[in-house]
Short mmCIF file of C-alpha atoms in Angstrom, two decimals:
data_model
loop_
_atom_site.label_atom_id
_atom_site.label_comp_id
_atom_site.label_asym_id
_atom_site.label_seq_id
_atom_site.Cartn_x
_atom_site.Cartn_y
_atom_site.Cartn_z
CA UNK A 1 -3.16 6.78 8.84
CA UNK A 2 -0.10 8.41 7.71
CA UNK A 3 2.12 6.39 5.71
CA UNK A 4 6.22 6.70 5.00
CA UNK A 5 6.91 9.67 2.61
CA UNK A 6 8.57 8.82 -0.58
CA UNK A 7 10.15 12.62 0.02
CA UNK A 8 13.61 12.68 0.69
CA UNK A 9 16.10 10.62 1.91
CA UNK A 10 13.48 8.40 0.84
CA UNK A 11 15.12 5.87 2.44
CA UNK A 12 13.01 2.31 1.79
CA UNK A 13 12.93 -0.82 3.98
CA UNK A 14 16.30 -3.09 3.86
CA UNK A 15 13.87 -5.58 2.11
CA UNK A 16 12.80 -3.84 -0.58
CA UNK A 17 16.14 -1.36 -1.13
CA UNK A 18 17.50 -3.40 -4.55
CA UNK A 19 13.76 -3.98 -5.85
CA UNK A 20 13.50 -1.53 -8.65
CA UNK A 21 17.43 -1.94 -9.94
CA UNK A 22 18.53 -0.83 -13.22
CA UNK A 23 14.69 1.27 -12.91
CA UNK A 24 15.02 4.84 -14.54
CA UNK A 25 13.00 8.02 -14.15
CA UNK A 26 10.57 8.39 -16.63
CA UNK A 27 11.84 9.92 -19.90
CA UNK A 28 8.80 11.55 -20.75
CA UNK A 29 8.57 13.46 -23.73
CA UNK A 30 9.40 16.99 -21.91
CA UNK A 31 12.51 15.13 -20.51
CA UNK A 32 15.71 16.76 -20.13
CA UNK A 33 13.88 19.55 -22.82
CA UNK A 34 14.30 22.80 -23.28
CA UNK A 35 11.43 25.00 -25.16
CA UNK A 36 12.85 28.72 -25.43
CA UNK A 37 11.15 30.89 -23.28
CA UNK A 38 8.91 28.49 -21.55
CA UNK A 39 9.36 29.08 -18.06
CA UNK A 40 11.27 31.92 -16.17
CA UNK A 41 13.61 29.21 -14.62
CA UNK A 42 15.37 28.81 -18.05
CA UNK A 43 15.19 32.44 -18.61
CA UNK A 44 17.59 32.75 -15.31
CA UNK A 45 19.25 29.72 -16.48
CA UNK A 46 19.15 28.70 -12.30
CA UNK A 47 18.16 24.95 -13.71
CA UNK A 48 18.79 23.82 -17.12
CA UNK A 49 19.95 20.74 -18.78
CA UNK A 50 21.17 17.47 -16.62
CA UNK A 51 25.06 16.36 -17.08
CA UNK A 52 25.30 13.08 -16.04
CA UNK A 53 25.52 13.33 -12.28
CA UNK A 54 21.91 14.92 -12.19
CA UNK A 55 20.34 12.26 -14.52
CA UNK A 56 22.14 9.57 -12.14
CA UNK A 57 20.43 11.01 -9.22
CA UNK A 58 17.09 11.61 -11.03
CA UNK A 59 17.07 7.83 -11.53
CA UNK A 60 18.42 6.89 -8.02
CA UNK A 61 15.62 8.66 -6.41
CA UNK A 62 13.40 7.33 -8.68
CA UNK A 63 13.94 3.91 -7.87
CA UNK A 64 14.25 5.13 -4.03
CA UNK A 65 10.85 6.24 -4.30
CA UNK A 66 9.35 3.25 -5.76
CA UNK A 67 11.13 0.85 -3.05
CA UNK A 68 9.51 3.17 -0.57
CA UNK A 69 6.22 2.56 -2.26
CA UNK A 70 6.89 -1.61 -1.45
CA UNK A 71 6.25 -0.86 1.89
CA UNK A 72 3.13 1.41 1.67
CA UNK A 73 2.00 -1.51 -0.39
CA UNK A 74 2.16 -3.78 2.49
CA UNK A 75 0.65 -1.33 4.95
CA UNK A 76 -2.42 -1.23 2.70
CA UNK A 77 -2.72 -4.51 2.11
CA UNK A 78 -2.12 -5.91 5.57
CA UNK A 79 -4.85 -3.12 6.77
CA UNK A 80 -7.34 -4.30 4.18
CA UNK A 81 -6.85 -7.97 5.24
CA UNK A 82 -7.60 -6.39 9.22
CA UNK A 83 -10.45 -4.85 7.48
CA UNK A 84 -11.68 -8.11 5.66
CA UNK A 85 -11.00 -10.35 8.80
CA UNK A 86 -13.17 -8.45 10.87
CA UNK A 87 -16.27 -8.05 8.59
CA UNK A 88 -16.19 -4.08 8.26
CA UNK A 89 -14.70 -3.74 4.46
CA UNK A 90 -17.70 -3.29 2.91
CA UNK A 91 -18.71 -0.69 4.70
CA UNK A 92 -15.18 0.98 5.05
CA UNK A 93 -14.04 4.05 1.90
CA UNK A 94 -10.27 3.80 1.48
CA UNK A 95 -8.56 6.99 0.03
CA UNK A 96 -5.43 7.21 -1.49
CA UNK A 97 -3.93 10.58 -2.33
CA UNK A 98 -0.74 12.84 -2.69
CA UNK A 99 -0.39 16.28 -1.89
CA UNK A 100 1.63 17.11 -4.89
CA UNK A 101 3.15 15.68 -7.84
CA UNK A 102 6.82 16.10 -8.93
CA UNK A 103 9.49 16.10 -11.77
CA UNK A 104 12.66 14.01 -12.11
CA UNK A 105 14.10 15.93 -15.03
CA UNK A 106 11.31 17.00 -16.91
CA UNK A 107 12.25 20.17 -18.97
CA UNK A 108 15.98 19.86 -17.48
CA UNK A 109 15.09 20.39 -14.14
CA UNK A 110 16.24 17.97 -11.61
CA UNK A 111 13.59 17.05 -9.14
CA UNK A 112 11.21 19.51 -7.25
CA UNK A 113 7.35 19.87 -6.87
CA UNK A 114 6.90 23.23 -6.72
CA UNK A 115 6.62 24.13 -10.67
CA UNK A 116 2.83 24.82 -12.59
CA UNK A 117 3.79 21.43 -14.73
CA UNK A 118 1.52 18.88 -15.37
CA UNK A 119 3.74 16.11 -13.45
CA UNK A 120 3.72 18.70 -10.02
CA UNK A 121 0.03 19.46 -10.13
CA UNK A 122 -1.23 16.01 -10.89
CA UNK A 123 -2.28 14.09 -7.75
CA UNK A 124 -3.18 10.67 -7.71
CA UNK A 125 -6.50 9.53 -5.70
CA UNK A 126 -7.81 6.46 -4.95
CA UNK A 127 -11.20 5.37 -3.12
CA UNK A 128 -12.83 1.99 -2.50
CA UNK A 129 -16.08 1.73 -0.61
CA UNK A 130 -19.64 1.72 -0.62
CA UNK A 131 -20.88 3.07 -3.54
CA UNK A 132 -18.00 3.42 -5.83
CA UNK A 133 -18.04 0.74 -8.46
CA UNK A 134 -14.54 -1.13 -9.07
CA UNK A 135 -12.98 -0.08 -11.90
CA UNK A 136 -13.93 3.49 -12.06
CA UNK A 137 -12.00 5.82 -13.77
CA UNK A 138 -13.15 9.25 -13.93
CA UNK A 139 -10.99 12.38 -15.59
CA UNK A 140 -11.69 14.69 -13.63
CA UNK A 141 -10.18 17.53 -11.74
CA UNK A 142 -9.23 16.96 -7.86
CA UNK A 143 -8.16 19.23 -5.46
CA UNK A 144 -6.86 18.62 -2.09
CA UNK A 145 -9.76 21.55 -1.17
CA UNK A 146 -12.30 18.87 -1.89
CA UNK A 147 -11.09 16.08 0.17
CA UNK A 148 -12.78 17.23 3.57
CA UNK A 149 -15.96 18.15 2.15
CA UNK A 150 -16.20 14.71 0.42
CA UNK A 151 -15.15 12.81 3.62
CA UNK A 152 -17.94 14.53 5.48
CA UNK A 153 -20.57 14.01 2.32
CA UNK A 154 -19.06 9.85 2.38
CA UNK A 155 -19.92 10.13 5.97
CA UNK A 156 -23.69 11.92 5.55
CA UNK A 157 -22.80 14.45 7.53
CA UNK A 158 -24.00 18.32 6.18
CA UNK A 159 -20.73 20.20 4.65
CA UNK A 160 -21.04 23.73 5.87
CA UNK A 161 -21.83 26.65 4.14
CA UNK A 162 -17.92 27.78 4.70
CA UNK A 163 -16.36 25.06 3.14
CA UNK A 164 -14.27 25.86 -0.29
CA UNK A 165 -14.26 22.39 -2.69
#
């Protein structure tokens, strides 16, 4: 199933619009930084440094986001309860995934997706089923190149030789 994007206007349900109040971006350590030459966007100087307008926004869709997030957060739940109601959970994977990360401000930047930082290219994923042990926390790599060939291998079905992941 698709779910509702947290992309912009990231517009969450009337329910859940106030949830995440007074909620700022994360002020990671790279936040609002600037490390001379480390990127060719603050050699142009297109995007550097936020006034206060840009960290307002930063924060607003932040907390946009997360409200949106409320209401993936039911979808999920209400479809495990179907799930669990009708005996198949057990015997039913879940997967959770992104297909990209994104910045609210890290290194001065307002928000985008599209930079080789560790908050664009890390993508969360997610997967309850047979087999996989709750609690499980592995570190390593994932690519969106290796979902198809794992949903086939979840399913027993052969990968084919052309397959990248």
């Amino acid at each position: 199933m698709s779910l509702p994007s947290c992309h912009e206007p990231a517009d969450p349900a009337p329910q859940y619009a106030h949830l995440f109040n007074g909620t700022t971006a994360p002020r990671t350590p790279n936040w609002n930084a600037s490390v001379a030459d480390s990127h060719w966007i603050e050699r142009v100087r297109m995007v550097y440094g936020l006034d206060d307008d840009a960290v307002a926004w930063s924060d607003l869709l932040h907390r946009r986001r997360l409200a949106v997030l409320a209401t993936v957060d039911d979808i999920v739940g209400a479809t495990v309860e179907l799930l669990a109601s009708t005996g198949v959970l057990n015997n039913t994977y879940i997967v959770y995934t992104s297909d990209h990360g994104y910045h609210l401000g890290q290194f001065g930047a307002g928000f985008d997706k599209r930079q080789p930082w560790d908050v664009d290219v890390r993508i969360p994923l997610f997967v309850r089923g047979p087999g996989v042990p709750a609690g499980t926390t592995l570190d390593a790599l994932v690519s969106l190149v290796d979902i198809a060939p794992t949903f086939l291998d979840m399913a027993g079905v052969s990968v084919p030789q052309n397959f990248e992941g």
